[in-house]
Tab-separated table of C-alpha atoms in Angstrom:
chain	number	residue	atom	x	y	z
A	1	MET	CA	154.118	125.775	63.668
A	2	LYS	CA	153.325	126.515	67.322
A	3	ALA	CA	150.285	128.491	66.323
A	4	THR	CA	148.971	125.577	64.236
A	5	LYS	CA	149.411	123.118	67.131
A	6	ARG	CA	147.732	125.524	69.521
A	7	PHE	CA	144.834	126.018	67.058
A	8	TRP	CA	144.223	122.246	66.777
A	9	ARG	CA	144.576	121.779	70.533
A	10	TYR	CA	141.958	124.477	71.253
A	11	LEU	CA	139.684	123.224	68.471
A	12	ALA	CA	140.050	119.466	69.060
A	13	MET	CA	139.431	119.570	72.821
A	14	PRO	CA	135.968	121.235	72.611
A	15	ILE	CA	134.943	119.011	69.686
A	16	ALA	CA	136.001	115.896	71.599
A	17	LEU	CA	134.186	117.052	74.690
A	18	VAL	CA	130.981	117.699	72.726
A	19	GLY	CA	131.333	114.290	71.071
A	20	MET	CA	131.727	112.497	74.420
A	21	LEU	CA	128.759	114.320	75.922
A	22	SER	CA	126.516	113.489	73.006
A	23	LEU	CA	127.412	109.792	73.288
A	24	SER	CA	126.693	109.616	76.989
A	25	SER	CA	123.298	111.350	76.874
A	26	ALA	CA	120.169	109.223	76.334
A	27	ALA	CA	118.618	109.255	72.910
A	28	GLU	CA	114.941	110.110	72.689
A	29	LEU	CA	112.994	107.057	71.645
A	30	ASN	CA	109.952	107.234	69.416
A	31	PRO	CA	107.065	105.877	71.585
A	32	ALA	CA	105.419	104.549	68.417
A	33	ALA	CA	108.472	102.306	67.983
A	34	VAL	CA	109.662	101.529	71.504
A	35	ILE	CA	108.210	101.701	74.992
A	36	TYR	CA	109.911	100.633	78.203
A	37	LYS	CA	109.687	100.590	81.970
A	38	LEU	CA	112.738	100.855	84.152
A	39	PRO	CA	112.868	98.488	87.167
A	40	ASP	CA	111.549	101.103	89.629
A	41	GLN	CA	108.578	101.754	87.307
A	42	ILE	CA	107.305	98.154	87.248
A	43	PRO	CA	104.324	97.748	89.633
A	44	TRP	CA	104.566	94.596	91.792
A	45	SER	CA	101.589	93.007	93.505
A	46	PRO	CA	101.728	92.466	97.276
A	47	VAL	CA	103.161	89.143	98.378
A	48	ASP	CA	100.335	86.557	98.347
A	49	ALA	CA	99.687	83.646	100.715
A	50	ARG	CA	101.956	81.378	98.657
A	51	GLY	CA	104.884	83.800	99.081
A	52	ALA	CA	104.777	84.980	95.487
A	53	GLN	CA	104.759	88.493	94.088
A	54	ASN	CA	103.871	89.233	90.425
A	55	ALA	CA	104.345	92.116	88.014
A	56	VAL	CA	102.383	91.931	84.739
A	57	VAL	CA	104.367	93.703	82.000
A	58	VAL	CA	102.424	92.660	78.885
A	59	GLY	CA	98.845	91.524	78.366
A	60	ASP	CA	96.254	90.482	80.931
A	61	PRO	CA	96.838	87.104	82.592
A	62	ALA	CA	93.095	86.736	83.217
A	63	LYS	CA	92.216	87.013	79.460
A	64	PRO	CA	93.085	84.932	76.411
A	65	GLY	CA	96.168	86.122	74.551
A	66	PHE	CA	99.889	86.666	74.999
A	67	TYR	CA	101.176	87.740	78.429
A	68	ALA	CA	104.452	88.312	80.141
A	69	VAL	CA	104.841	88.306	83.939
A	70	TYR	CA	107.716	88.652	86.366
A	71	THR	CA	107.305	86.382	89.382
A	72	LYS	CA	109.245	86.757	92.584
A	73	TRP	CA	109.115	83.834	95.001
A	74	THR	CA	110.110	84.819	98.507
A	75	LYS	CA	112.454	82.610	100.506
A	76	GLY	CA	111.119	80.422	103.285
A	77	ASN	CA	109.726	77.292	101.599
A	78	HIS	CA	106.985	79.139	99.756
A	79	PHE	CA	105.477	76.992	97.007
A	80	SER	CA	102.401	76.870	94.825
A	81	ARG	CA	100.375	73.686	95.238
A	82	PRO	CA	100.123	71.134	92.373
A	83	HIS	CA	98.224	72.616	89.480
A	84	PHE	CA	98.252	72.727	85.677
A	85	HIS	CA	97.608	75.237	82.880
A	86	PRO	CA	95.821	74.544	79.638
A	87	ASN	CA	98.676	75.946	77.514
A	88	ASP	CA	102.482	75.742	77.561
A	89	ARG	CA	104.330	78.341	79.647
A	90	TYR	CA	107.928	79.393	79.160
A	91	ILE	CA	109.965	80.614	82.112
A	92	ALA	CA	113.475	82.092	82.321
A	93	VAL	CA	115.033	82.191	85.811
A	94	LEU	CA	116.521	85.660	86.236
A	95	GLN	CA	117.829	85.709	89.795
A	96	GLY	CA	118.283	83.350	92.746
A	97	THR	CA	117.096	79.750	92.644
A	98	TRP	CA	113.623	78.637	91.668
A	99	TRP	CA	112.554	75.102	92.673
A	100	VAL	CA	110.331	73.005	90.400
A	101	GLY	CA	108.398	69.827	91.075
A	102	SER	CA	105.948	67.770	89.005
A	103	GLY	CA	103.238	65.209	89.594
A	104	PRO	CA	100.129	65.150	91.771
A	105	LYS	CA	101.936	64.653	95.133
A	106	PHE	CA	103.061	67.890	96.744
A	107	ASP	CA	106.538	67.371	98.186
A	108	PRO	CA	108.845	70.415	98.320
A	109	ALA	CA	111.732	68.174	99.414
A	110	ASN	CA	111.450	66.416	96.033
A	111	THR	CA	112.061	69.403	93.764
A	112	THR	CA	114.788	70.330	91.298
A	113	ALA	CA	116.808	73.574	91.655
A	114	MET	CA	116.738	75.963	88.686
A	115	PRO	CA	119.566	78.511	89.152
A	116	ALA	CA	119.633	81.928	87.451
A	117	GLY	CA	119.993	81.509	83.729
A	118	SER	CA	117.863	78.329	83.537
A	119	PHE	CA	114.996	78.050	81.040
A	120	VAL	CA	111.926	75.927	81.938
A	121	THR	CA	108.874	74.849	79.936
A	122	HIS	CA	105.671	73.939	81.785
A	123	PHE	CA	103.741	71.836	79.272
A	124	GLY	CA	100.003	72.381	79.110
A	125	LYS	CA	97.747	70.072	81.124
A	126	GLN	CA	100.738	68.635	83.076
A	127	VAL	CA	100.763	68.887	86.884
A	128	HIS	CA	103.568	70.867	88.453
A	129	TRP	CA	104.365	73.162	91.384
A	130	ASP	CA	107.167	75.598	92.092
A	131	GLY	CA	108.531	78.097	94.564
A	132	ALA	CA	111.534	79.146	96.691
A	133	LYS	CA	113.397	77.573	99.557
A	134	ASP	CA	116.326	79.321	101.230
A	135	GLU	CA	116.655	82.302	98.874
A	136	ASP	CA	114.360	84.491	96.769
A	137	GLY	CA	113.869	83.412	93.166
A	138	ARG	CA	112.871	85.713	90.327
A	139	ALA	CA	111.563	84.457	87.004
A	140	PHE	CA	110.116	85.794	83.753
A	141	ASP	CA	107.065	83.828	82.638
A	142	HIS	CA	105.445	84.194	79.236
A	143	GLY	CA	102.975	82.331	77.092
A	144	ARG	CA	99.285	82.490	76.394
A	145	ARG	CA	96.618	83.098	79.084
A	146	ALA	CA	98.545	82.882	82.358
A	147	GLY	CA	95.394	83.006	84.506
A	148	ASP	CA	94.274	79.498	83.706
A	149	ILE	CA	95.359	77.891	86.991
A	150	ASP	CA	92.197	75.874	87.581
A	151	PRO	CA	92.122	72.956	89.932
A	152	PRO	CA	89.261	70.556	89.004
A	153	ARG	CA	87.024	71.814	91.839
A	154	ARG	CA	86.637	75.185	90.070
A	155	ARG	CA	85.377	73.725	86.783
A	156	SER	CA	81.953	72.850	85.392
A	157	ARG	CA	80.858	69.237	85.830
A	158	SER	CA	81.970	68.124	82.337
A	159	GLN	CA	85.295	69.976	82.731
A	160	GLN	CA	85.703	68.490	86.207
A	161	ALA	CA	85.079	64.962	84.913
A	162	TYR	CA	87.696	65.508	82.204
A	163	ALA	CA	90.215	66.888	84.700
A	164	GLU	CA	89.594	64.057	87.118
A	165	ARG	CA	90.331	61.537	84.358
A	166	LEU	CA	93.423	63.513	83.367
A	167	LEU	CA	94.664	64.094	86.907
A	168	PRO	CA	93.246	61.316	89.087
A	169	ARG	CA	95.488	61.844	92.138
A	170	CYS	CA	95.992	65.614	92.290
A	171	GLN	CA	96.097	66.972	95.807
A	172	TRP	CA	94.764	70.541	95.662
A	173	GLY	CA	96.025	72.153	98.835
A	174	ALA	CA	94.803	75.392	100.280
């Protein structure tokens, strides 16, 4: 009886150890099925004049098609100026607080706090602005053609006339 118990103890321990090691090691993923980037592998742009930093993870924001971008707004009352996009954009707030305002008058004091976990939709052709106040905010933005931030002054004459009728009082700050 003692020999049987000893046999199972010496057999079960190595089998359990091998089982635990195999569970804790990473599985190899088929790159034809799944690709990924760990946080330290995602390239971030330098902080721009608005206090924002971007990391494009899918698509090209300057071209038509689907895109996905991380945006990091740095603390210190850094905001975009009122603008609009031609298509809807969907944003999930991942970290910190992101502040959102709408309408043609730029007024960071008149914004709404979006804490981590919030989901925001920017509807196409509707004026808004956003940014960070006293803490960094990180968001995940996706939609179609992110690079269409075009104040009316950057459009052709016919496009500008349309935009001016659509947005008669927009204040396009520097």
